[in-house]
XYZ file of C-alpha atoms in Angstrom:
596
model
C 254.433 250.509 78.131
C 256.280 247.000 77.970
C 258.633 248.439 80.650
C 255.238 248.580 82.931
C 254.129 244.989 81.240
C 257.233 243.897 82.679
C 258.071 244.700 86.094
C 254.220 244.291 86.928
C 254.809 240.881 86.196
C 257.598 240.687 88.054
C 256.049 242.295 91.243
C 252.589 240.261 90.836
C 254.787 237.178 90.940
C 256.967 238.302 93.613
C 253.661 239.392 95.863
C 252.029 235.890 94.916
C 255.262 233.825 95.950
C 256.354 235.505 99.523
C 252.383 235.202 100.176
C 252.526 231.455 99.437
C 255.550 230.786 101.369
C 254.147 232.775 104.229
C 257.146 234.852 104.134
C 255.697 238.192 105.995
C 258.487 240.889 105.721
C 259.441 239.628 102.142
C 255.891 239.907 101.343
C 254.559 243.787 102.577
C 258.323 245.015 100.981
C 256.765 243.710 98.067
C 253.452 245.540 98.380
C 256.228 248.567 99.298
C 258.179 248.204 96.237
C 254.190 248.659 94.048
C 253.654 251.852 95.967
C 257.474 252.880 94.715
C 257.018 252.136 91.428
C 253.588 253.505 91.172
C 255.369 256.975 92.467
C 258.081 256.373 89.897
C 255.811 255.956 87.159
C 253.039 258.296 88.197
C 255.415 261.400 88.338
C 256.918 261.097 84.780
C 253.223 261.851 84.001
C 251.194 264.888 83.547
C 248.145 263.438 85.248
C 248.658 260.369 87.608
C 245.207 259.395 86.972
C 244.358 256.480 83.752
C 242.808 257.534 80.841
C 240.864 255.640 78.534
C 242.665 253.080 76.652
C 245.870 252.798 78.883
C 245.125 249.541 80.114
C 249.108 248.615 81.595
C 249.332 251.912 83.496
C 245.634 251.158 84.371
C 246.739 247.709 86.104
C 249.254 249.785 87.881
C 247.288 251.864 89.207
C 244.386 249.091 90.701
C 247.731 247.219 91.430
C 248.984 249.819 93.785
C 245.594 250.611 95.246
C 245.650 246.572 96.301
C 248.753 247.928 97.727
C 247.591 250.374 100.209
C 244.761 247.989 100.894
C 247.106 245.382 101.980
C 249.894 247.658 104.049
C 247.055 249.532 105.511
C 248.172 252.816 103.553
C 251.240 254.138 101.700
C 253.847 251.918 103.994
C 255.746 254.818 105.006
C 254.292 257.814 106.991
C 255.811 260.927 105.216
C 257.676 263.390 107.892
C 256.500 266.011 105.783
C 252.825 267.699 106.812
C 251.086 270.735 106.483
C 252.396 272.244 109.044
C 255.635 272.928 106.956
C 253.326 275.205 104.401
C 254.876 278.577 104.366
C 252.002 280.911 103.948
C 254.230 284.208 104.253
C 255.991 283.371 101.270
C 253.545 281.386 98.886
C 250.628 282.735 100.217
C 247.602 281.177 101.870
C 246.543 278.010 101.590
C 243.363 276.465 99.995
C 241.908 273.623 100.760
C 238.966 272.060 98.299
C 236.602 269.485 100.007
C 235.882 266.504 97.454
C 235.647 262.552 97.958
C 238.041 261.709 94.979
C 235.858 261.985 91.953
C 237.252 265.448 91.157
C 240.938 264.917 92.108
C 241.768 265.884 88.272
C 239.548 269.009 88.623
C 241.147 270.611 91.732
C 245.189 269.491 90.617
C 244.388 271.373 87.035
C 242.876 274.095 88.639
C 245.628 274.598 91.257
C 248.705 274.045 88.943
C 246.605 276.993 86.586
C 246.874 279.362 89.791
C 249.599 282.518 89.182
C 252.395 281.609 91.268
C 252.439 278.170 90.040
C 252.730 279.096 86.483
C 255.537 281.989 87.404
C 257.537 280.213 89.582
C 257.845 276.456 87.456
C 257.414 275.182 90.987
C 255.360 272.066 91.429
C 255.458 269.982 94.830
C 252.579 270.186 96.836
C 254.551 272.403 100.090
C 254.864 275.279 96.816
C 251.669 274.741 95.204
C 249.777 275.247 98.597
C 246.317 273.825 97.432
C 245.389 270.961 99.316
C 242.350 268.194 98.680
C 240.213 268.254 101.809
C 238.938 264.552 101.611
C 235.204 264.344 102.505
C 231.988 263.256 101.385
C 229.612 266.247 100.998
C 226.243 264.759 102.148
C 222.829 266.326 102.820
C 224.377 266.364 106.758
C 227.311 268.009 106.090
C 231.310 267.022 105.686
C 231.543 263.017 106.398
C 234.648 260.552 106.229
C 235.334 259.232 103.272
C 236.020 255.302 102.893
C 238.979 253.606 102.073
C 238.683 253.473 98.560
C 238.704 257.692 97.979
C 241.201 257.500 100.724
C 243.128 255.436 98.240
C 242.178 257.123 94.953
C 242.806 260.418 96.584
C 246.559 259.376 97.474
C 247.785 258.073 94.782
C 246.018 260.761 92.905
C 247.572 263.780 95.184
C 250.897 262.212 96.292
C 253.617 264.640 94.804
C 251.301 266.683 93.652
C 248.858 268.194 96.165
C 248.593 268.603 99.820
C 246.024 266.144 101.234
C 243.845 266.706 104.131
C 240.522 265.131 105.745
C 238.362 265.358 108.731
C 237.725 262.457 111.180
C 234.674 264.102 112.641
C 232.404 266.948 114.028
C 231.465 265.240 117.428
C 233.687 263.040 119.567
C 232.605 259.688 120.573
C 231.971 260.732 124.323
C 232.262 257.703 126.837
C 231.356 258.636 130.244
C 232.473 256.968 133.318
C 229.966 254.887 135.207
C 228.269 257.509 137.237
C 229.071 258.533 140.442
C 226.977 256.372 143.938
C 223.997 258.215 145.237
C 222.564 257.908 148.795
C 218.721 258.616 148.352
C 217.753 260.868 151.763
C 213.434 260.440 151.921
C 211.420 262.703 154.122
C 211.120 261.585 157.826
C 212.185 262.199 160.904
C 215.203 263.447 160.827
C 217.056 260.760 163.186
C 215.381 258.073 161.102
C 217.129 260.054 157.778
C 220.517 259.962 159.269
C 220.707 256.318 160.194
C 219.487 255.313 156.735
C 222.103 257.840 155.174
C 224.795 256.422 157.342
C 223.721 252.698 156.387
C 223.836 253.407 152.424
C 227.206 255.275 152.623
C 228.102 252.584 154.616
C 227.343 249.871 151.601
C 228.613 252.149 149.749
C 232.205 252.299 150.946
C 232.571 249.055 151.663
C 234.011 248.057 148.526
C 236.480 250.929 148.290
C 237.764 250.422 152.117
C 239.333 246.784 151.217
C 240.489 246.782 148.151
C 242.512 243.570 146.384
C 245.752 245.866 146.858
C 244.705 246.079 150.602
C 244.371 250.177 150.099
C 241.296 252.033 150.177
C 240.386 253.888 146.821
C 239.636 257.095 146.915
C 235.399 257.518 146.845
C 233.171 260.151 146.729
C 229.144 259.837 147.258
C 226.575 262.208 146.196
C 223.451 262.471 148.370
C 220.214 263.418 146.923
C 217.349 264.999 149.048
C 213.717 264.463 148.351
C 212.228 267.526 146.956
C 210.270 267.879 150.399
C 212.931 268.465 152.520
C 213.229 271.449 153.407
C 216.739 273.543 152.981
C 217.485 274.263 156.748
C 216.697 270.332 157.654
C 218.699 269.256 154.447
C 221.898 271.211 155.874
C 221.927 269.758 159.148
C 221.261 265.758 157.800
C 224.365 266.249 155.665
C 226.457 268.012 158.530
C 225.418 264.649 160.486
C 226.425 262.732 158.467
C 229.670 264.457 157.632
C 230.424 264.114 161.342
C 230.033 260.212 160.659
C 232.511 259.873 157.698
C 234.785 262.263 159.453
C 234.317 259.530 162.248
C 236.111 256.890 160.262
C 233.632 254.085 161.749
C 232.932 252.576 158.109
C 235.021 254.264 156.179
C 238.843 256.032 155.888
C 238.108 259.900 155.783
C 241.215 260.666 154.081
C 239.703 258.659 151.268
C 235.994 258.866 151.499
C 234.062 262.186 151.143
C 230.210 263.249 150.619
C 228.920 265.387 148.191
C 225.675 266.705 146.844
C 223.874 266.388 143.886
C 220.570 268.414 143.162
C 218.054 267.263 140.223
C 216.731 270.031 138.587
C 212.790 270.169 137.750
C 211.838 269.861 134.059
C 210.662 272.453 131.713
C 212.480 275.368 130.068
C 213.157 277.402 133.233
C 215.325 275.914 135.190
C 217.845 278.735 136.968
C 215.822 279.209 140.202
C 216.242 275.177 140.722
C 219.612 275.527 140.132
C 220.125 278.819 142.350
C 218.793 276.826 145.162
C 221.220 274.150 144.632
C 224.184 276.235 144.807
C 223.084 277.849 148.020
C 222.169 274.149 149.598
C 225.805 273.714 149.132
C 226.806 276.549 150.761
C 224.634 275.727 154.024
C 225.998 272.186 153.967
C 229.451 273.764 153.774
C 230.673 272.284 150.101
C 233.194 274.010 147.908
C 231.426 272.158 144.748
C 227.752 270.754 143.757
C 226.817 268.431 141.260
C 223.809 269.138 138.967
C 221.265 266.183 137.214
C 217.818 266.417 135.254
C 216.454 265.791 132.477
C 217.991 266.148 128.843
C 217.087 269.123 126.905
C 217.314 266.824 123.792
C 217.497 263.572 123.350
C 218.723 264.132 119.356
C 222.144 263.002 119.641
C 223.338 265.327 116.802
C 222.616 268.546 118.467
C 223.166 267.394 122.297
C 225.023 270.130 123.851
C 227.933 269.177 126.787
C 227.483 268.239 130.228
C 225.843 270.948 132.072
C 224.420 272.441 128.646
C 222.222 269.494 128.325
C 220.448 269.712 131.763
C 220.233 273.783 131.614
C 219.507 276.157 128.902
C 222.383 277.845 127.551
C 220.253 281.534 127.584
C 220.052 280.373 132.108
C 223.846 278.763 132.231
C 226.055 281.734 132.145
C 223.840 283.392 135.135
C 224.194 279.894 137.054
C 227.671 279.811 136.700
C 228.345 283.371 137.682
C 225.679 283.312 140.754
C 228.271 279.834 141.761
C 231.212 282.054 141.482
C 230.001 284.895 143.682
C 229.173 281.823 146.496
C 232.596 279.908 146.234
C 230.727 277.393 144.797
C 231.782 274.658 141.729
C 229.244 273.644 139.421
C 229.852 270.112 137.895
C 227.692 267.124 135.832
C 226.167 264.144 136.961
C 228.113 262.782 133.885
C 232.032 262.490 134.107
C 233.702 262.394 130.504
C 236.654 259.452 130.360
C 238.856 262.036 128.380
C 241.578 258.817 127.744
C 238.578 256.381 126.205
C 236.767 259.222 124.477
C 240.622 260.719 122.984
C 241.587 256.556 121.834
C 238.209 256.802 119.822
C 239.572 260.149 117.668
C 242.873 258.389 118.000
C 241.721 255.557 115.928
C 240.265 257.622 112.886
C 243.595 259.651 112.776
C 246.112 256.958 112.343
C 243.904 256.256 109.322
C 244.836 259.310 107.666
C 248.401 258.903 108.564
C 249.092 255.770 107.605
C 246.991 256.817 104.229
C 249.946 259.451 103.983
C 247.861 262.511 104.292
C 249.556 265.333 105.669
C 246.792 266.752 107.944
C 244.413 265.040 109.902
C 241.719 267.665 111.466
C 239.339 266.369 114.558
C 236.156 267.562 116.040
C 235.771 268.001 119.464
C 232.152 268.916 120.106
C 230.557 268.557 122.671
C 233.078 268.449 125.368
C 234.033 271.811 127.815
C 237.338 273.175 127.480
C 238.900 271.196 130.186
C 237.598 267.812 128.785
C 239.230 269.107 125.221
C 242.428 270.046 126.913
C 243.179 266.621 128.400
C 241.501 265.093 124.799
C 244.722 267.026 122.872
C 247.097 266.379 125.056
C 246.733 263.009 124.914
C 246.557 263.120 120.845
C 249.569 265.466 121.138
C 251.394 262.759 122.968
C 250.340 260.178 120.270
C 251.667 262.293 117.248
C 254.536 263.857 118.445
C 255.662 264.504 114.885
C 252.714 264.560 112.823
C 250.383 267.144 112.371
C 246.904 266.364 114.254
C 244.578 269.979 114.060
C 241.986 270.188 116.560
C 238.721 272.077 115.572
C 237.158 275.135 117.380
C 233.329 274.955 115.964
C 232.033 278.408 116.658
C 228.681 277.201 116.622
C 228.791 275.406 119.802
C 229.556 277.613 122.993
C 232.926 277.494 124.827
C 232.330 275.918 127.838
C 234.887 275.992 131.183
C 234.498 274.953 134.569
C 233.187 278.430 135.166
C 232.582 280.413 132.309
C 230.013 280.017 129.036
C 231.256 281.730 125.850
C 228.527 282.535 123.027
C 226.610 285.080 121.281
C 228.265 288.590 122.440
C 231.018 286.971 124.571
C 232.490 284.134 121.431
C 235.517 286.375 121.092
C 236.543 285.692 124.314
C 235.844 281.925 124.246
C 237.692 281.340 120.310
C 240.756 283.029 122.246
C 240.586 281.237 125.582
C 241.000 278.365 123.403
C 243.498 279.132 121.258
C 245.672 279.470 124.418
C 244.933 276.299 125.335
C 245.338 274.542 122.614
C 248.761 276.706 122.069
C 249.956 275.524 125.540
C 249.610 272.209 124.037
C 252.021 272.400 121.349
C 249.741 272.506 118.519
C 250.708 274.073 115.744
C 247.908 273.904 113.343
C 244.257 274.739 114.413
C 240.926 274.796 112.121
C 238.283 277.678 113.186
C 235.073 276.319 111.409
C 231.380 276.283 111.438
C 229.882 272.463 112.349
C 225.667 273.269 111.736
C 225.546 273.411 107.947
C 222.119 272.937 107.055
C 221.401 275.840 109.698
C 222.682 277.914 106.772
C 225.392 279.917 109.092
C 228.695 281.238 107.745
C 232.029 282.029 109.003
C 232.208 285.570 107.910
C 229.620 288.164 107.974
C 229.100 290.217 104.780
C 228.374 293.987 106.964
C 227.067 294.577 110.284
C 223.758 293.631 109.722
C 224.515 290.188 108.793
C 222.921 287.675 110.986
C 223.860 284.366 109.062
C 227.714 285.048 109.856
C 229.383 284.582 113.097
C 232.385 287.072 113.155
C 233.331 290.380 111.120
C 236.225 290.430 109.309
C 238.469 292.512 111.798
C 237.457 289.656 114.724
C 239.101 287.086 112.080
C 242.082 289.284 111.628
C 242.199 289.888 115.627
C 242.307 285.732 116.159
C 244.760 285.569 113.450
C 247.315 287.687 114.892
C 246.469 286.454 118.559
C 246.736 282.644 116.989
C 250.720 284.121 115.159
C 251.902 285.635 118.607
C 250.953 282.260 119.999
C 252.941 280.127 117.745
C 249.445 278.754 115.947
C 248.842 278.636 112.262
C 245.180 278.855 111.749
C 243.345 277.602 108.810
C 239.695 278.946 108.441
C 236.344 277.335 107.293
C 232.708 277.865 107.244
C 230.965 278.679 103.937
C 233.587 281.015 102.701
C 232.469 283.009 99.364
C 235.046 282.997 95.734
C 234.720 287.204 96.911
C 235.393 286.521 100.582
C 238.486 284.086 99.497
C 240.431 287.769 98.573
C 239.719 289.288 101.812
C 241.382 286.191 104.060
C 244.255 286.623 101.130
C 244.815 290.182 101.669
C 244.930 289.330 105.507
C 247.753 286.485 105.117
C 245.658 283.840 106.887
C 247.433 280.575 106.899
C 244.857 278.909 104.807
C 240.907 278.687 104.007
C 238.726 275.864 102.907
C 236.138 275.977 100.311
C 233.801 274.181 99.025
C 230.978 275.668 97.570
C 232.756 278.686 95.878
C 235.030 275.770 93.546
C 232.111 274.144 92.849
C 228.624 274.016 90.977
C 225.744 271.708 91.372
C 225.608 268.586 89.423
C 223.539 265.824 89.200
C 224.105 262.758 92.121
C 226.787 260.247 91.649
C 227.205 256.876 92.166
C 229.155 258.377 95.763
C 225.531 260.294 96.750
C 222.389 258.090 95.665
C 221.795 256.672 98.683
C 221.739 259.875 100.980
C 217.622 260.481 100.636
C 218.062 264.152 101.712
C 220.527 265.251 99.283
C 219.060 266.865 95.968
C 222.183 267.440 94.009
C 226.316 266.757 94.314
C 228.503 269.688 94.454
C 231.638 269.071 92.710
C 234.475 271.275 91.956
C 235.339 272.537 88.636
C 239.220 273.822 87.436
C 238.490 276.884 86.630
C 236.311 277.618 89.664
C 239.331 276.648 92.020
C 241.704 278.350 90.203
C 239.636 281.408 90.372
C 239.557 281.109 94.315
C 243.270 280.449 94.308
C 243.849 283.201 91.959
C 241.670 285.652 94.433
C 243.647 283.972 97.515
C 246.699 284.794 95.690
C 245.370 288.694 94.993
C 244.607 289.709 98.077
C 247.624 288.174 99.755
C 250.196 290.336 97.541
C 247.640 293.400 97.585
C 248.928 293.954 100.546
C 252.564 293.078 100.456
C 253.036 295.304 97.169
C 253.455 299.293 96.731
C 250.410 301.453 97.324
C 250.235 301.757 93.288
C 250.408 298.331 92.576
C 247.788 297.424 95.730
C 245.177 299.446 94.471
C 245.450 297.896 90.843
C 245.204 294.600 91.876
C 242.165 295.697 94.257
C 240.480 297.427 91.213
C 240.690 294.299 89.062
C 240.017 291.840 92.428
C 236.561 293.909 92.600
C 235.656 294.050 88.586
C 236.119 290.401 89.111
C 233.727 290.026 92.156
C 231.296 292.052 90.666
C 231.273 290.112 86.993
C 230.663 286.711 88.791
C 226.892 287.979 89.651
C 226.378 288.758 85.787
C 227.271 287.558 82.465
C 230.110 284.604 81.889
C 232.241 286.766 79.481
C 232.415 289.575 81.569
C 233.878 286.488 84.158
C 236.263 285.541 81.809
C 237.992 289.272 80.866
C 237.974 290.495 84.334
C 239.612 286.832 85.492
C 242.140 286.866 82.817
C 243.263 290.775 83.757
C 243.097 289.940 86.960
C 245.498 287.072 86.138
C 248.388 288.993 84.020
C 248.504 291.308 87.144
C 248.707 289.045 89.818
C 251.725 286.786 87.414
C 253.705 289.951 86.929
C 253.514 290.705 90.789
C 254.553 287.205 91.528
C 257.437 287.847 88.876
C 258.591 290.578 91.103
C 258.827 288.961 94.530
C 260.009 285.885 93.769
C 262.707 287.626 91.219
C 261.758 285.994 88.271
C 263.194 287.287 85.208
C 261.459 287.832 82.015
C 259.057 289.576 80.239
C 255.701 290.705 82.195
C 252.377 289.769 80.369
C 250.244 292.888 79.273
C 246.920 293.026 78.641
């Protein structure tokens, strides 16, 4: 250790002097050359982490995490991300959710997997087990800080993939909302010179402009409840004729529109059934729908037209709009460039931490607010990998269509074409409501805590393939159900439960008041998912003889995990010798195979 001694001396002083002298680019290639050495050191070793008693390499290591606290991250961005993970030869991917604490636990437990041990191979893209950085808390999957983001790196780096989550929900900023023209009951001459006043004020401001244009302007009107349909229609064809007139404003510019507030209470169709066909007597190709929330509990507030109408009445509004010509919009209009900077922000975190995957949340926006929301993140990481998440349990939302229940198929596909037409190339298909208890992947038919059987996953696999998409998949996926996405060559799963036990709460935990216990991941759990991965993904790339054998001790193993440990520990370590020898034989590995 006097080597380390040494040139940690030499780089404290070095730091300390260029931050004295105020001598900026000397200085951070300073804080670069700890983060080099730290790598240099750190891979000579078996585990990167301290141990008790090596107090040099243990100032190294706090050294280097000053380090990334000081260049904002590793210094330089690797070019190398997940989305260079070749499933079809090293098999699926696994990602293990943890905050840090059980970096050791998950590296031990993936370098123990089969193909690592047959093939000698090491680096993270051959390995293919990546540390999903989160914080497991009673609400679900949260950010970690930069402290795990720090442990986790220089924990991971040359070692394992590293991954991490910015969020469920986007931050949604609206734009201001759109001018309203109140029309009261009356006569209806006295209406229409009181409408034609407040448009008047109203486009006033957008007729004279400081560029000495007029800016383009549209304002809703609102009728009082008491007016009837037939007198509605002709106050708003009046005072179309009067913008068309270009009196007070510059028609080209300056339109009308109408926007209906929908009654409260749980039925709310019939209101909005009457709005559609106001528009169609008042001649509109569009009409704009307000009323009260449905919730005001910001964690389960559905998108824009979802949180004035019932989901169970919004697929019958939309379709009774299509059948009249007739758009539907929101009162509230999403700014899709503010609300994209926001998930902007938490990703160049990751990257400049030197993860190779940042995933991102995009609930609750419609499919045309997420489309302009990913192309603008697209834009921002032309190189490195940004995943956008489809939560299944949210509904798909378009301009004209609601996807849930019976009909999700159709939505999870709709947007994989979008987000394929987009250039991504790595997607997440997940479940966001955890403590609703809901899973991915249904067990059988009658299932009603899963979402989709296993030949729906296999259908969105090989639509998300033909599109150029490599899917990873999430959502309370079982140790058993980790060697059915195996044998069906998914590009990756994440766990967390099934590589980890209950435990008592950490210093990480304590202050969450609904959590009762931590979950942290254990080696030889994740190296029994891996090794089940691993299974199923050469059952069925192997000869029918060889297939069934693996299946056979795949199943002995599932079966044993429900009953006594030893029985666990046979059927895993027969399970084991088969699925080395296999490896032996694709990869053409010479030696001896292992018997049992």
């Amino acid at each position: 250790m006097t080597r380390i001694v040494d040139e940690l001396h030499r780089l404290e002083r070095l730091v300390s002097e260029t931050a004295h002298a105020r001598k900026a680019p000397e200085h951070f290639a300073a804080w670069r050359d700890v983060l080099r050495y730290y790598q240099e050191v750190s891979h000579t070793r078996e585990d990167p982490e301290p141990a008790k008693g090596e107090a040099d390499y243990g100032r190294l290591w706090e050294f280097a995490k000053q380090a990334m606290a000081n260049l904002g991250g590793q210094g330089e961005p690797s070019l190398e991300t997940l989305a260079d993970y070749d499933s079809e030869r090293n098999g699926p991917l696994l990602g293990v959710s943890n905050e840090g604490g059980a970096t050791a636990a998950i590296r031990h437990g993936a370098l123990a997997a089969p193909r690592c041990q047959v093939s000698g191979d090491r680096t993270p893209l051959a390995v293919g087990v990546a540390l999903d950085a989160e914080r497991l808390g009673a609400i679900g999957e949260v950010v970690v800080g930069p402290d795990e983001f720090a442990d986790i790196r220089l924990a991971c780096r040359g070692r394992l993939l590293t991954t991490t989550n910015v969020g469920t929900r986007v931050n949604a900023r609206n734009y201001l909302p759109p001018p309203v023209v109140q029309i009261k009951t009356g006569r209806t001459a006295d209406a229409v010179v009181a409408g034609v006043k407040g448009l008047q004020d109203r486009f006033e401001p957008y007729r004279k402009t400081a560029g000495y244009q007029a800016r383009a302007l549209t304002v809703l009107i609102r009728f009082s409840d008491r007016i009837a349909p037939s007198e509605a229609s002709e106050i708003f064809g009046r005072l179309s004729e009067a913008v068309a007139s270009g009196d007070f404003c510059e028609p080209h510019r300056h339109h009308i529109g109408l926007v209906v507030t929908l009654k409260g209470g749980p039925d709310r169709l019939s209101d909005a059934k009457a709005a559609i066909d106001l528009a169609g007597r008042c001649r509109l190709d569009s009409v704009t729908l307000d009323g009260p929330a449905l919730t005001t509990d910001r964690e389960s507030a559905p998108a824009g037209l979802l949180n004035c109408i019932p989901i169970e009445q919004l697929g019958a509004t939309l379709a009774y709009a299509r059948e009249k010509c007739i758009k539907v919009v929101p009162f509230s209009r999403l700014d899709p460039q503010t609300t994209a900077r926001h998930i902007w922000s938490g990703l160049s975190v990751v990257r400049n931490m030197g993860f190779e995957l940042g995933k991102y949340g995009l609930a609750p926006l419609t499919l045309p607010e997420q489309k302009e929301v990913i192309a603008r993140i697209q834009y921002w990481f032309p190189q490195w990998c940004a995943a956008p998440v489809c939560y299944i349990d949210f509904p798909v939302v378009t301009a004209t269509e609601i996807y849930h229940d019976k009909t999700l198929a159709n939505g999870i596909k709709e947007w994989l074409a979008m987000v394929a037409r987009l250039r991504v190339r790595v997607v997440l298909i997940d479940t966001a409501k955890k403590s609703e208890g809901r899973r991915l992947l249904k067990d059988d038919s009658a299932d009603d805590k899963g979402f989709l059987s296993l030949d729906e996953v296999r259908d969105f696999d090989a639509y998300g393939k033909r599109l150029g998409l490599k899917v990873l998949w999430a959502g309370g996926i079982t140790m058993a159900q980790s060697y059915k996405f195996g044998k069906l060559g998914v590009f990756g799963i994440y766990v967390t439960s099934a590589a980890a036990s209950p435990g008592p709460l950490g210093k990480h935990y304590r202050r969450d008041p609904g959590l009762l216990f931590s979950r942290a991941p254990h080696p030889e759990a994740v190296a029994r998912v891996k090794l089940l991965l691993e299974a199923g993904f050469l059952a069925g790339r192997l000869s029918k003889a060889k297939e069934n054998e693996i299946e056979r001790f795949a199943l002995d193993l599932v079966q044993a995990l429900a009953g006594k440990a030893d029985l666990v520990r046979k059927s895993t370590e027969t399970l084991r010798i088969a699925v080395e020898n296999a490896w032996r034989t694709k990869l053409g590995k010479r030696g001896v195979a292992r018997t049992r």
